[in-house]
Coordinates of C-alpha atoms in Angstrom, one line a residue:
Chain A
X743 CA 33.7 40.7 89.0
X744 CA 35.5 37.7 87.7
X745 CA 33.6 35.1 89.7
X746 CA 35.6 31.8 90.1
X747 CA 38.9 31.5 88.1
X748 CA 41.2 28.6 87.7
X749 CA 44.9 28.5 86.8
X750 CA 46.1 26.8 84.5
X751 CA 43.4 25.9 82.0
X752 CA 45.4 23.0 80.5
X753 CA 48.4 21.0 81.8
X754 CA 50.3 17.9 80.7
X755 CA 52.4 16.1 83.4
X756 CA 54.6 13.1 83.4
X757 CA 54.0 10.3 85.9
X758 CA 55.6 11.3 89.2
X759 CA 55.7 15.0 88.6
X760 CA 54.0 17.5 91.0
X761 CA 51.8 20.5 90.4
X762 CA 49.4 22.9 92.0
X763 CA 46.1 24.1 90.7
X764 CA 45.0 27.5 91.9
X765 CA 41.4 28.6 92.4
X766 CA 40.4 32.1 93.2
X767 CA 37.0 33.7 93.9
X768 CA 36.1 37.3 94.4
X769 CA 32.6 36.8 95.8
X770 CA 33.6 36.6 99.4
X771 CA 32.3 33.0 99.6
X772 CA 33.1 31.1 102.8
X773 CA 32.9 27.6 101.2
X774 CA 35.1 26.3 98.4
X775 CA 35.3 22.9 96.7
X776 CA 37.5 20.9 94.3
X777 CA 35.8 18.3 92.0
X778 CA 37.1 16.0 89.3
X779 CA 35.0 15.0 86.3
X780 CA 35.6 11.8 84.5
X781 CA 33.6 10.4 81.5
X782 CA 30.4 8.7 82.6
X783 CA 30.9 9.5 86.3
X784 CA 29.7 13.0 86.8
X785 CA 31.5 15.3 89.2
X786 CA 33.1 13.8 92.4
X787 CA 34.2 15.9 95.4
X788 CA 37.9 15.7 96.2
X789 CA 38.3 18.2 99.1
X790 CA 36.5 21.1 100.4
X791 CA 36.9 24.0 102.8
X792 CA 34.4 25.8 105.0
X793 CA 36.6 28.7 105.8
X794 CA 40.1 30.1 105.8
X795 CA 42.6 27.7 107.3
X796 CA 40.2 24.7 107.2
X797 CA 40.0 21.8 104.8
X798 CA 38.2 18.5 104.7
X799 CA 38.2 15.3 102.6
X800 CA 35.5 14.6 100.1
X801 CA 34.6 11.4 98.2
X802 CA 37.9 10.9 96.4
X803 CA 40.8 12.6 98.3
X804 CA 43.6 10.1 97.8
X805 CA 46.6 11.5 96.0
X806 CA 45.6 15.1 96.5
X807 CA 46.3 17.8 99.1
X808 CA 44.7 21.2 99.5
X809 CA 45.3 24.4 101.4
X810 CA 43.3 27.5 102.0
X811 CA 45.6 30.1 103.5
X812 CA 43.4 33.0 102.2
X813 CA 39.6 33.2 102.0
X814 CA 39.6 33.9 98.3
X815 CA 42.1 31.1 97.3
X816 CA 41.9 27.3 97.4
X817 CA 44.9 25.3 96.1
X818 CA 44.8 21.7 95.0
X819 CA 48.2 19.9 94.9
X820 CA 49.2 16.7 93.3
X821 CA 52.5 15.5 94.9
X822 CA 53.2 12.6 92.6
X823 CA 50.9 12.5 89.6
X824 CA 49.5 9.2 88.3
X825 CA 47.7 8.5 85.0
X826 CA 44.6 7.8 87.0
X827 CA 44.5 11.5 87.9
X828 CA 44.0 12.5 84.2
X829 CA 40.7 14.4 84.5
X830 CA 39.0 17.7 84.3
X831 CA 39.2 19.6 87.6
X832 CA 36.6 22.1 88.7
X833 CA 36.7 24.5 91.5
X834 CA 33.5 25.9 93.0
X835 CA 32.5 28.3 95.8
X836 CA 29.3 29.2 97.7
X837 CA 28.0 31.2 100.6
X838 CA 27.7 29.5 103.9
X839 CA 24.2 28.9 105.1
X840 CA 21.2 27.1 103.8
X841 CA 21.2 24.4 101.1
X842 CA 19.5 26.9 98.7
X843 CA 22.8 28.7 97.9
X844 CA 24.1 27.5 94.6
X845 CA 27.7 26.7 93.9
X846 CA 29.5 28.8 91.4
X847 CA 32.0 26.9 89.2
X848 CA 35.2 27.9 87.6
X849 CA 35.9 27.1 83.9
X850 CA 37.8 23.9 84.7
X851 CA 41.4 22.6 84.3
X852 CA 42.1 19.8 81.9
X853 CA 45.0 17.7 83.2
X854 CA 46.6 14.9 81.4
X855 CA 49.2 12.6 83.1
X856 CA 51.3 10.5 80.7
Chain B
X732 CA 25.0 8.9 102.3
X733 CA 23.3 10.7 99.4
X734 CA 22.8 9.3 96.0
X735 CA 21.6 10.7 92.7
X736 CA 20.5 8.5 89.8
X737 CA 20.1 9.7 86.2
X738 CA 19.1 6.7 84.1
X739 CA 19.1 8.4 80.7
X740 CA 22.7 8.6 79.3
X741 CA 21.4 10.3 76.1
X742 CA 18.2 11.9 74.9
X743 CA 17.1 13.4 71.6
X744 CA 14.4 16.0 71.2
X745 CA 13.1 18.0 68.3
X746 CA 13.4 21.8 68.3
X747 CA 10.4 23.5 69.9
X748 CA 9.3 20.3 71.7
X749 CA 9.3 19.8 75.4
X750 CA 11.7 17.2 77.0
X751 CA 11.9 15.7 80.5
X752 CA 15.2 14.6 82.0
X753 CA 14.8 12.1 84.9
X754 CA 16.5 12.3 88.3
X755 CA 15.9 10.3 91.4
X756 CA 17.6 10.8 94.7
X757 CA 18.1 9.0 97.9
X758 CA 18.8 10.6 101.3
X759 CA 17.7 10.1 104.9
X760 CA 17.9 13.8 105.6
X761 CA 14.7 15.8 105.8
X762 CA 16.3 19.1 104.7
X763 CA 17.9 19.1 101.3
X764 CA 18.2 20.9 98.1
X765 CA 18.1 19.7 94.5
X766 CA 19.9 21.4 91.7
X767 CA 20.2 21.1 87.9
X768 CA 23.3 22.2 86.1
X769 CA 23.9 22.5 82.4
X770 CA 27.3 21.7 80.8
X771 CA 27.6 22.8 77.2
X772 CA 30.4 21.4 75.0
X773 CA 32.6 24.4 76.1
X774 CA 32.8 22.8 79.5
X775 CA 31.5 25.3 82.0
X776 CA 28.9 24.4 84.6
X777 CA 25.8 26.6 84.5
X778 CA 23.3 26.6 87.3
X779 CA 19.7 26.2 86.0
X780 CA 17.2 25.7 88.8
X781 CA 16.9 24.9 92.5
X782 CA 14.2 23.1 94.5
X783 CA 14.1 22.9 98.3
X784 CA 12.8 19.9 100.1
X785 CA 10.2 22.0 102.0
X786 CA 9.1 23.9 98.9
X787 CA 5.5 23.1 98.2
X788 CA 5.5 24.6 94.7
X789 CA 7.6 23.2 91.8
X790 CA 10.4 25.5 90.9
X791 CA 10.4 27.3 87.5
X792 CA 13.0 29.5 85.8
X793 CA 12.0 30.6 82.3
X794 CA 11.7 27.6 80.1
X795 CA 13.0 25.3 82.9
X796 CA 10.8 23.7 85.5
X797 CA 11.4 21.1 88.1
X798 CA 8.8 18.4 88.6
X799 CA 9.4 17.6 92.2
X800 CA 7.7 14.4 93.6
X801 CA 8.9 14.1 97.1
X802 CA 7.2 10.8 97.9
X803 CA 8.8 9.2 94.8
X804 CA 12.1 11.0 95.5
X805 CA 12.2 12.3 92.0
X806 CA 13.2 15.8 90.7
X807 CA 12.8 15.7 86.9
X808 CA 13.9 18.7 84.8
X809 CA 11.4 19.8 82.1
X810 CA 12.7 22.0 79.3
X811 CA 9.9 23.5 77.3
X812 CA 10.2 24.7 73.7
X813 CA 13.6 23.2 73.2
X814 CA 16.2 25.2 71.3
X815 CA 19.4 24.1 69.5
X816 CA 21.4 25.9 72.2
X817 CA 19.9 23.5 74.8
X818 CA 22.1 20.7 73.4
X819 CA 24.4 19.9 76.4
X820 CA 25.1 17.6 79.3
X821 CA 22.7 18.1 82.2
X822 CA 23.5 17.1 85.8
X823 CA 21.2 16.7 88.7
X824 CA 22.7 17.3 92.1
X825 CA 21.7 17.3 95.7
X826 CA 22.9 19.1 98.8
X827 CA 22.0 18.4 102.4
X828 CA 22.4 20.7 105.3
X829 CA 25.7 20.8 107.2
X830 CA 29.1 19.3 106.5
X831 CA 30.0 22.1 104.1
X832 CA 26.9 21.9 102.0
X833 CA 28.5 19.5 99.6
X834 CA 26.9 18.6 96.3
X835 CA 26.4 15.0 95.2
X836 CA 26.1 14.7 91.4
X837 CA 24.4 12.2 89.1
X838 CA 26.2 10.9 86.1
X839 CA 24.4 13.2 83.7
X840 CA 22.2 13.1 80.6
X841 CA 23.5 14.2 77.2
X842 CA 20.7 16.1 75.4
X843 CA 20.7 16.7 71.7
X844 CA 18.2 19.0 70.1
X845 CA 17.5 18.3 66.5
X846 CA 15.9 20.4 63.7

């Protein structure tokens, strides 16, 4: 049982390049989330999904796109990377239902845009 | 909109002492949950403890307890008998019912445990 995994763990991009971050979970969770963590700002929600084929915007969605074609996977795309997108990206998942269900986090992806 | 405030950017505590990390929250929802996560220097997010808005008793998990004062909208984390391994960043977060059960995080408190 791997929990939540993220690929890649580290990446360096040049401004304008594109990339996709992959998140996978094996806990059969309905809900999945992408956050970014910047120094002094905590974690901020980028996009989330409440089920296969559905996505929604979070607090800081600009410059990112997401897709959830399979229940266990949630992809985060950067079409044209900018230095402001240098951050640590966390994926999380949880069961649907009451607020008591915790979110399980992946190990994070450290992205640097030069 | 929900908001979490953690006013202590950094805290020091001596080993074996207790420490309280402050968290205040703001929401107009009646049903919500409060969470604390630990982030060691290795970077992973570790769930510590949960408190529901309708829970009458304060939550406890081993050396962690949550001092929940609903009227004051505070949810402070108390760590008893601090250990060197408790040195980490600690985040308070809140979730309200519906809309994907999204978490809103505070900015965190960096705790350092000293000998």
